[in-house]
Short mmCIF file of C-alpha atoms in Angstrom, two decimals:
data_model
loop_
_atom_site.label_atom_id
_atom_site.label_comp_id
_atom_site.label_asym_id
_atom_site.label_seq_id
_atom_site.Cartn_x
_atom_site.Cartn_y
_atom_site.Cartn_z
CA MET A 1 -0.92 9.37 -29.31
CA ALA A 2 -3.67 11.69 -28.89
CA SER A 3 -2.69 15.19 -27.68
CA PRO A 4 -3.86 15.93 -24.29
CA ARG A 5 -7.72 16.99 -24.03
CA ARG A 6 -8.15 21.01 -23.35
CA ASN A 7 -10.60 20.17 -20.59
CA HIS A 8 -10.13 17.51 -17.88
CA GLN A 9 -11.49 16.35 -15.05
CA ALA A 10 -10.87 15.15 -11.52
CA LEU A 11 -12.47 12.99 -8.81
CA THR A 12 -12.83 14.85 -5.39
CA MET A 13 -15.05 14.59 -2.38
CA ARG A 14 -18.14 17.22 -1.64
CA LYS A 15 -18.63 18.42 1.57
CA ILE A 16 -21.44 17.96 3.68
CA ASP A 17 -22.31 18.20 7.33
CA GLY A 18 -21.88 15.14 9.63
CA LYS A 19 -19.90 13.92 12.34
CA PRO A 20 -16.43 11.98 11.94
CA GLY A 21 -16.98 8.57 11.69
CA GLU A 22 -20.86 8.86 10.89
CA VAL A 23 -20.35 11.42 7.53
CA TRP A 24 -19.95 9.71 4.23
CA TYR A 25 -18.54 12.51 1.78
CA PRO A 26 -20.21 11.88 -1.58
CA LEU A 27 -17.60 11.60 -4.80
CA GLN A 28 -17.94 14.31 -7.48
CA LEU A 29 -16.19 14.97 -10.80
CA ILE A 30 -14.84 18.61 -10.86
CA ALA A 31 -13.34 20.23 -14.12
CA VAL A 32 -9.54 21.41 -13.42
CA PRO A 33 -7.34 23.35 -15.54
CA THR A 34 -5.15 21.63 -17.96
CA PRO A 35 -1.69 21.50 -16.38
CA THR A 36 1.63 22.60 -18.05
CA PRO A 37 4.63 20.92 -17.27
CA SER A 38 7.96 22.50 -16.00
CA SER A 39 11.14 21.04 -16.81
CA SER A 40 11.29 19.22 -13.62
CA GLN A 41 7.88 17.63 -14.27
CA LEU A 42 6.35 15.29 -16.57
CA LEU A 43 3.02 15.21 -18.07
CA VAL A 44 1.12 11.92 -17.54
CA ARG A 45 -2.13 10.27 -17.78
CA PRO A 46 -3.05 7.26 -15.17
CA THR A 47 -4.17 4.15 -17.16
CA HIS A 48 -5.11 2.56 -13.45
CA LEU A 49 -5.85 4.13 -10.14
CA SER A 50 -6.17 2.21 -6.85
CA LEU A 51 -7.86 2.70 -3.65
CA ASN A 52 -6.14 2.82 -0.21
CA HIS A 53 -7.76 2.75 3.11
CA ARG A 54 -6.86 6.38 3.71
CA ASP A 55 -9.34 7.00 1.11
CA LEU A 56 -12.10 5.27 3.11
CA PHE A 57 -10.97 7.32 6.18
CA LEU A 58 -11.26 10.61 4.32
CA ARG A 59 -14.73 10.03 3.22
CA GLN A 60 -15.53 9.27 6.90
CA ALA A 61 -13.63 12.36 8.20
CA LEU A 62 -11.46 10.33 10.12
CA TYR A 63 -8.10 11.25 8.25
CA PRO A 64 -6.19 14.84 9.03
CA ALA A 65 -6.66 17.87 6.86
CA PRO A 66 -9.47 16.51 4.46
CA SER A 67 -9.63 18.82 1.31
CA PHE A 68 -12.88 18.94 -1.33
CA THR A 69 -10.66 20.56 -4.03
CA THR A 70 -7.84 18.24 -3.82
CA PRO A 71 -8.03 15.35 -6.17
CA LEU A 72 -8.32 11.80 -4.14
CA LEU A 73 -5.78 8.87 -4.54
CA SER A 74 -2.52 8.19 -3.82
CA ASP A 75 -1.85 5.24 -6.26
CA GLY A 76 -1.86 4.65 -10.02
CA CYS A 77 -0.05 3.63 -12.91
CA CYS A 78 0.75 6.10 -15.51
CA ILE A 79 1.83 6.69 -19.09
CA VAL A 80 4.30 9.65 -19.98
CA LEU A 81 2.66 11.72 -22.76
CA PRO A 82 4.72 14.24 -25.05
CA SER A 83 5.27 17.64 -23.70
CA PRO A 84 7.61 20.66 -24.63
CA HIS A 85 10.26 18.97 -22.31
CA GLN A 86 9.54 15.35 -22.98
CA LYS A 87 9.89 13.88 -26.53
CA SER A 88 7.22 11.50 -27.95
CA SER A 89 7.91 7.92 -28.75
CA SER A 90 6.28 5.05 -30.39
CA GLU A 91 6.00 3.01 -27.26
CA PRO A 92 4.51 5.06 -24.42
CA SER A 93 6.82 4.53 -21.05
CA ARG A 94 5.02 3.64 -17.90
CA VAL A 95 5.89 5.20 -14.61
CA LEU A 96 4.50 4.67 -11.00
CA LEU A 97 4.74 7.56 -8.85
CA ASN A 98 6.03 7.75 -5.11
CA PRO A 99 2.72 8.26 -3.34
CA ALA A 100 4.31 10.69 -0.68
CA HIS A 101 6.89 13.56 -1.20
CA GLY A 102 9.24 15.43 1.13
CA TRP A 103 11.10 12.26 2.05
CA LEU A 104 14.32 11.86 0.61
CA ASP A 105 16.55 8.99 2.27
CA SER A 106 16.57 9.25 6.27
CA PRO A 107 16.02 5.58 7.62
CA PHE A 108 14.65 7.53 10.49
CA GLY A 109 12.21 9.36 9.20
CA PRO A 110 11.07 12.47 7.02
CA GLU A 111 13.60 15.22 6.61
CA PRO A 112 12.22 18.31 8.24
CA SER A 113 12.37 20.05 4.86
CA PRO A 114 10.49 20.37 2.57
CA GLY A 115 8.00 18.62 4.69
CA PHE A 116 6.61 15.10 4.02
CA ALA A 117 2.86 14.65 2.74
CA ILE A 118 1.07 12.04 1.28
CA LEU A 119 -0.70 12.50 -2.09
CA GLY A 120 -4.65 12.66 -2.42
CA GLY A 121 -7.59 14.40 -0.94
CA THR A 122 -5.81 16.72 1.71
CA SER A 123 -4.63 20.00 1.93
CA SER A 124 -1.35 18.86 2.93
CA ASN A 125 -0.43 18.15 -0.84
CA PRO A 126 -1.97 19.60 -3.80
CA LEU A 127 -1.58 16.48 -5.95
CA GLY A 128 -3.94 13.63 -6.29
CA LEU A 129 -3.82 10.83 -8.88
CA ALA A 130 -7.54 10.78 -9.42
CA GLN A 131 -7.37 13.03 -12.57
CA ASP A 132 -7.52 12.23 -16.14
CA LEU A 133 -4.32 14.42 -16.74
CA LEU A 134 -1.67 15.62 -14.55
CA VAL A 135 1.84 16.78 -13.84
CA VAL A 136 4.14 14.95 -11.38
CA PRO A 137 7.53 15.34 -10.43
CA ALA A 138 9.76 13.43 -12.36
CA ASP A 139 12.32 12.82 -9.94
CA GLU A 140 9.27 11.27 -7.59
CA THR A 141 8.65 8.57 -10.21
CA ALA A 142 10.09 5.22 -11.22
CA PRO A 143 9.74 3.11 -14.20
CA CYS A 144 6.90 0.80 -13.94
CA PRO A 145 8.18 -2.87 -14.08
CA PRO A 146 7.28 -4.26 -17.49
CA HIS A 147 6.04 -7.90 -16.17
CA LEU A 148 3.18 -5.90 -14.25
CA SER A 149 -0.34 -5.32 -15.88
CA GLY A 150 -1.79 -1.59 -15.33
CA ALA A 151 -4.16 -2.81 -12.67
CA GLU A 152 -1.24 -4.81 -10.55
CA ALA A 153 1.30 -1.45 -11.42
CA ALA A 154 -1.53 0.72 -9.90
CA ALA A 155 -2.02 -1.54 -6.82
CA LEU A 156 1.96 -1.42 -6.01
CA PRO A 157 3.06 1.87 -4.83
CA LEU A 158 1.48 2.99 -1.44
CA THR A 159 1.14 -0.92 -0.06
CA GLY A 160 4.36 -1.94 -1.67
CA LEU A 161 6.40 1.04 -0.11
CA THR A 162 4.62 0.73 3.42
CA GLY A 163 5.14 -3.14 3.58
CA TRP A 164 8.73 -2.75 2.10
CA ARG A 165 9.78 -0.14 5.07
CA ALA A 166 8.09 -2.32 7.70
CA LEU A 167 9.64 -5.52 6.58
CA VAL A 168 13.24 -4.41 5.26
CA THR A 169 14.12 -1.49 7.06
CA LYS A 170 12.46 -1.78 10.62
CA SER A 171 11.74 -5.52 11.34
CA GLY A 172 15.22 -6.72 11.70
CA LEU A 173 14.68 -9.61 9.85
CA VAL A 174 16.41 -8.61 6.52
CA GLU A 175 19.89 -8.62 5.20
CA SER A 176 20.89 -6.76 2.14
CA ARG A 177 23.31 -8.91 0.09
CA GLY A 178 23.90 -6.23 -2.47
CA ASN A 179 22.74 -6.07 -6.17
CA GLY A 180 19.04 -5.67 -5.10
CA THR A 181 19.26 -9.20 -3.42
CA TYR A 182 17.86 -9.46 0.10
CA SER A 183 17.60 -12.30 2.41
CA GLY A 184 15.94 -13.30 5.79
CA GLU A 185 16.24 -16.67 5.45
CA GLY A 186 14.84 -19.00 8.44
CA LYS A 187 13.35 -16.36 10.20
CA ASN A 188 9.76 -16.29 11.58
CA LEU A 189 7.23 -13.62 10.94
CA LEU A 190 3.66 -13.13 11.72
CA VAL A 191 1.39 -10.99 9.23
CA THR A 192 -1.81 -9.63 10.71
CA GLY A 193 -5.03 -8.76 8.98
CA ILE A 194 -4.18 -10.64 5.54
CA GLY A 195 -6.14 -9.47 2.67
CA GLY A 196 -5.04 -5.98 2.95
CA GLY A 197 -2.77 -4.43 0.62
CA VAL A 198 -0.06 -3.86 2.69
CA ALA A 199 0.04 -7.13 4.36
CA LEU A 200 -0.22 -8.92 1.22
CA MET A 201 2.73 -7.08 -0.16
CA VAL A 202 4.74 -7.89 3.21
CA LEU A 203 3.96 -11.77 2.56
CA LEU A 204 5.20 -11.42 -0.91
CA PHE A 205 8.02 -9.86 -0.14
CA ALA A 206 8.84 -12.01 2.88
CA VAL A 207 8.62 -15.33 1.20
CA GLN A 208 10.77 -14.13 -1.81
CA MET A 209 13.24 -13.54 0.90
CA GLY A 210 13.23 -16.71 2.58
CA ILE A 211 11.03 -15.91 5.55
CA ARG A 212 8.52 -18.13 6.74
CA VAL A 213 5.22 -16.32 7.33
CA TRP A 214 2.48 -17.06 9.31
CA VAL A 215 -0.82 -14.97 8.95
CA THR A 216 -4.20 -13.89 10.88
CA SER A 217 -7.56 -13.23 9.52
CA GLY A 218 -11.20 -13.30 10.10
CA ASP A 219 -11.98 -15.27 7.01
CA ALA A 220 -10.86 -18.77 6.40
CA GLY A 221 -11.12 -18.11 2.42
CA LYS A 222 -8.13 -15.21 2.77
CA ILE A 223 -6.17 -17.43 4.73
CA ALA A 224 -6.49 -20.26 2.30
CA LYS A 225 -5.36 -17.72 -0.43
CA ALA A 226 -2.47 -16.46 1.45
CA ARG A 227 -1.38 -20.09 1.71
CA GLU A 228 -1.39 -20.22 -2.13
CA LEU A 229 0.95 -16.90 -2.07
CA GLY A 230 3.70 -19.11 0.41
CA ALA A 231 2.38 -18.37 3.87
CA GLU A 232 3.16 -21.53 6.34
CA GLN A 233 -0.24 -21.24 7.75
CA GLY A 234 -2.65 -18.81 9.41
CA VAL A 235 -5.46 -18.40 12.08
CA SER A 236 -8.58 -16.76 12.86
CA TYR A 237 -8.28 -13.77 15.11
CA LYS A 238 -12.01 -14.04 15.71
CA GLU A 239 -11.13 -17.30 17.98
CA LYS A 240 -10.48 -16.99 21.42
CA GLY A 241 -6.78 -18.17 22.08
CA TRP A 242 -5.56 -17.79 18.85
CA GLU A 243 -2.10 -17.04 19.95
CA LYS A 244 -2.34 -20.57 21.71
CA GLU A 245 -3.18 -22.08 18.21
CA LEU A 246 -0.67 -20.30 16.35
CA LYS A 247 2.20 -21.17 18.86
CA GLY A 248 1.62 -25.03 18.30
CA MET A 249 2.02 -24.21 14.30
CA LEU A 250 5.90 -22.99 14.94
CA PRO A 251 8.51 -25.25 14.05
CA LYS A 252 10.09 -27.29 16.55
CA GLU A 253 13.47 -26.02 15.67
CA ARG A 254 12.45 -22.31 15.88
CA PRO A 255 9.14 -22.39 18.48
CA TYR A 256 9.05 -18.68 18.05
CA LEU A 257 8.57 -15.49 16.16
CA ASP A 258 11.36 -13.19 15.33
CA ALA A 259 8.78 -10.45 14.58
CA ILE A 260 5.20 -9.29 13.87
CA ILE A 261 4.18 -6.87 11.42
CA ASP A 262 0.82 -5.52 12.13
CA GLY A 263 -1.71 -2.69 11.01
CA ALA A 264 -4.59 -3.29 13.32
CA GLY A 265 -3.37 -2.08 16.75
CA GLY A 266 -5.44 -3.22 19.87
CA ASP A 267 -3.97 -5.96 21.77
CA ILE A 268 -1.48 -7.42 19.21
CA VAL A 269 1.71 -6.81 21.64
CA LEU A 270 -0.27 -8.60 24.50
CA LYS A 271 -0.98 -11.65 22.31
CA GLY A 272 1.69 -11.84 19.76
CA GLY A 273 4.10 -10.63 22.34
CA ARG A 274 3.87 -14.19 24.07
CA LEU A 275 4.89 -15.84 20.85
CA LEU A 276 7.93 -13.47 20.30
CA LYS A 277 11.60 -14.35 21.37
CA PRO A 278 13.55 -12.19 23.53
CA GLY A 279 13.92 -8.65 21.93
CA GLY A 280 11.58 -9.60 19.47
CA VAL A 281 10.17 -6.99 17.06
CA VAL A 282 6.38 -5.73 16.60
CA VAL A 283 6.55 -3.32 13.64
CA SER A 284 3.19 -0.94 13.61
CA TYR A 285 2.06 0.55 10.41
CA GLY A 286 -1.24 1.46 11.25
CA MET A 287 -3.98 1.15 13.64
CA THR A 288 -7.41 0.24 12.07
CA LEU A 289 -8.77 -1.34 14.90
CA ALA A 290 -8.00 1.00 17.44
CA PRO A 291 -6.11 4.03 17.86
CA SER A 292 -3.61 2.85 20.54
CA LEU A 293 -1.59 -0.24 21.46
CA SER A 294 -1.57 -1.77 24.61
CA TYR A 295 1.73 -2.80 26.19
CA PRO A 296 1.84 -5.31 29.05
CA MET A 297 4.63 -5.58 31.55
CA GLN A 298 5.38 -8.93 30.07
CA ALA A 299 6.39 -7.17 27.05
CA VAL A 300 8.84 -5.11 28.91
CA LEU A 301 10.18 -8.20 31.07
CA ASN A 302 10.81 -9.84 27.62
CA ASN A 303 12.26 -6.92 25.83
CA VAL A 304 9.78 -6.77 23.17
CA GLU A 305 10.44 -3.69 21.04
CA VAL A 306 7.45 -1.81 18.97
CA ARG A 307 8.52 0.15 16.07
CA GLY A 308 6.26 2.47 14.38
CA SER A 309 6.68 2.63 10.50
CA THR A 310 4.80 5.11 8.33
CA MET A 311 5.06 4.78 4.55
CA GLY A 312 8.78 5.28 3.27
CA SER A 313 11.53 7.52 1.80
CA ARG A 314 11.96 8.07 -1.77
CA ALA A 315 15.05 5.86 -1.66
CA GLU A 316 13.06 3.19 -0.22
CA PHE A 317 10.50 3.50 -3.05
CA GLN A 318 13.09 3.06 -5.83
CA ALA A 319 14.80 0.21 -4.08
CA MET A 320 11.26 -1.60 -3.72
CA VAL A 321 10.26 -0.99 -7.17
CA ALA A 322 13.45 -2.39 -8.32
CA PHE A 323 12.95 -5.49 -6.13
CA VAL A 324 9.39 -5.94 -7.63
CA ALA A 325 11.05 -5.90 -11.32
CA LYS A 326 13.83 -7.80 -10.23
CA GLU A 327 11.83 -10.89 -8.72
CA LYS A 328 8.70 -10.25 -10.85
CA ILE A 329 6.73 -10.08 -7.97
CA ARG A 330 2.77 -9.62 -8.66
CA PRO A 331 0.68 -7.59 -6.09
CA VAL A 332 -2.45 -8.94 -5.72
CA VAL A 333 -5.57 -7.37 -7.36
CA SER A 334 -9.05 -8.22 -5.76
CA ARG A 335 -11.27 -6.48 -8.07
CA VAL A 336 -11.27 -3.92 -11.13
CA VAL A 337 -13.83 -1.65 -12.44
CA ASP A 338 -13.90 -0.14 -15.80
CA GLY A 339 -15.24 3.21 -16.99
CA GLY A 340 -12.83 5.39 -15.40
CA LEU A 341 -13.72 8.33 -13.43
CA GLN A 342 -17.02 8.81 -14.65
CA ASN A 343 -18.25 5.58 -13.31
CA LEU A 344 -18.88 6.97 -10.26
CA ALA A 345 -21.48 4.03 -8.98
CA GLY A 346 -18.63 1.48 -9.92
CA ILE A 347 -16.06 3.31 -7.85
CA GLU A 348 -18.87 3.68 -5.16
CA GLU A 349 -18.80 -0.20 -5.00
CA LEU A 350 -15.06 -0.31 -4.67
CA PHE A 351 -15.45 1.79 -1.61
CA GLU A 352 -18.09 -0.37 0.08
CA ASP A 353 -15.98 -3.37 -0.58
CA MET A 354 -13.20 -1.63 1.33
CA LYS A 355 -15.76 -0.69 3.97
CA ALA A 356 -17.14 -4.25 4.34
CA GLY A 357 -13.53 -5.93 4.46
CA ARG A 358 -14.58 -8.09 1.35
CA GLN A 359 -11.44 -7.68 -0.67
CA PHE A 360 -8.50 -9.59 -0.81
CA GLY A 361 -5.70 -7.31 -2.42
CA LYS A 362 -6.23 -4.07 -4.20
CA LEU A 363 -9.41 -2.42 -5.56
CA VAL A 364 -8.64 -0.94 -9.03
CA ILE A 365 -10.25 1.79 -11.39
CA ALA A 366 -9.52 1.09 -15.11
CA MET A 367 -9.25 4.53 -16.93
CA GLY A 368 -9.49 2.90 -20.19
CA GLU A 369 -6.07 3.55 -21.70
CA GLU A 370 -3.34 0.83 -21.09
CA GLY A 371 0.53 1.31 -21.49
CA LYS A 372 1.39 -2.19 -22.16
CA GLY A 373 3.90 -4.26 -20.12
CA SER A 374 5.86 -6.97 -21.62
CA GLU A 375 4.35 -9.58 -20.05
CA GLY A 376 1.33 -7.77 -18.01
CA THR A 377 -1.30 -10.04 -16.67
CA GLU A 378 -3.53 -9.50 -13.87
CA SER A 379 -3.52 -11.49 -10.62
CA LYS A 380 -6.10 -14.35 -10.42
CA LEU A 381 -6.27 -14.39 -6.78
#
């Protein structure tokens, strides 16, 4: 394997003037010092990187603590390079990096020390994956599932972790049966905004666990693709009274939802709450539509619970990756651009896809060096 280059690059934002929501920070490549790993770190080179909505919000000045020196991006598939503390091997090992650090294993939320911070593009955490060479904490990595291609692997960490916590820890639908086996057999779940990375991972996890899943989208094509992945049916949230249409789709033997997993906010409790069983749960992992949720009196009377869910712990990350490996789940990849960080025009196209909501699955940057999985092929959806 080639030795690390003396000079390497990182992708950051360039600061320009503008109001939040109106500004669009340009992308730039900067030179960064060659990292030297300590005994508790790994020297890695990303083979693939993927975008998340937080990267879009950062460029619009709609995300807290933006940094113009911290490399962007939270997600990637990396190969481990030889270092003074890491011996060389004939087959490079691939790892996934936990996309947020400072949360060990509490089921309630991050421990107060050392402090929870997501990777990429902020002053809260100096680490971002959009570099051609970096050092990472060894205990925040997990072996990459061998059946995944590099693009699929890069699509997994943040959306997989967020979806896993929302479904397994927060929704109340899933029972752990030991040995990495989970079941929600016969339960009914609504996943909103199908096409986004988190929503798709929730769908894939839930179907594997025996949960019946319905979806919403503003795009009939995305609903059709979700059904190919195991969703029962879906409705367009653009249609007035979509909740009534969805109610007619629920099975007669269980004509209600047990839970809703939502990343949009707005009126989901008002509308979706009419379909929930008494004491049903709405898990909110984001609010892309509006920065608040309406909570009507009817939801109070129906004992509907709203549970916030942010990312997840290191323990949840490890459990999620192990489940993906065991069940050979494949994250959905919408589009891959080649050329690595130097292809700024191609990366800009990925951001434009996300801004316009055209993607179905994750948007991925191929860095040009692949650590092969044993069965890795990209999703065709």
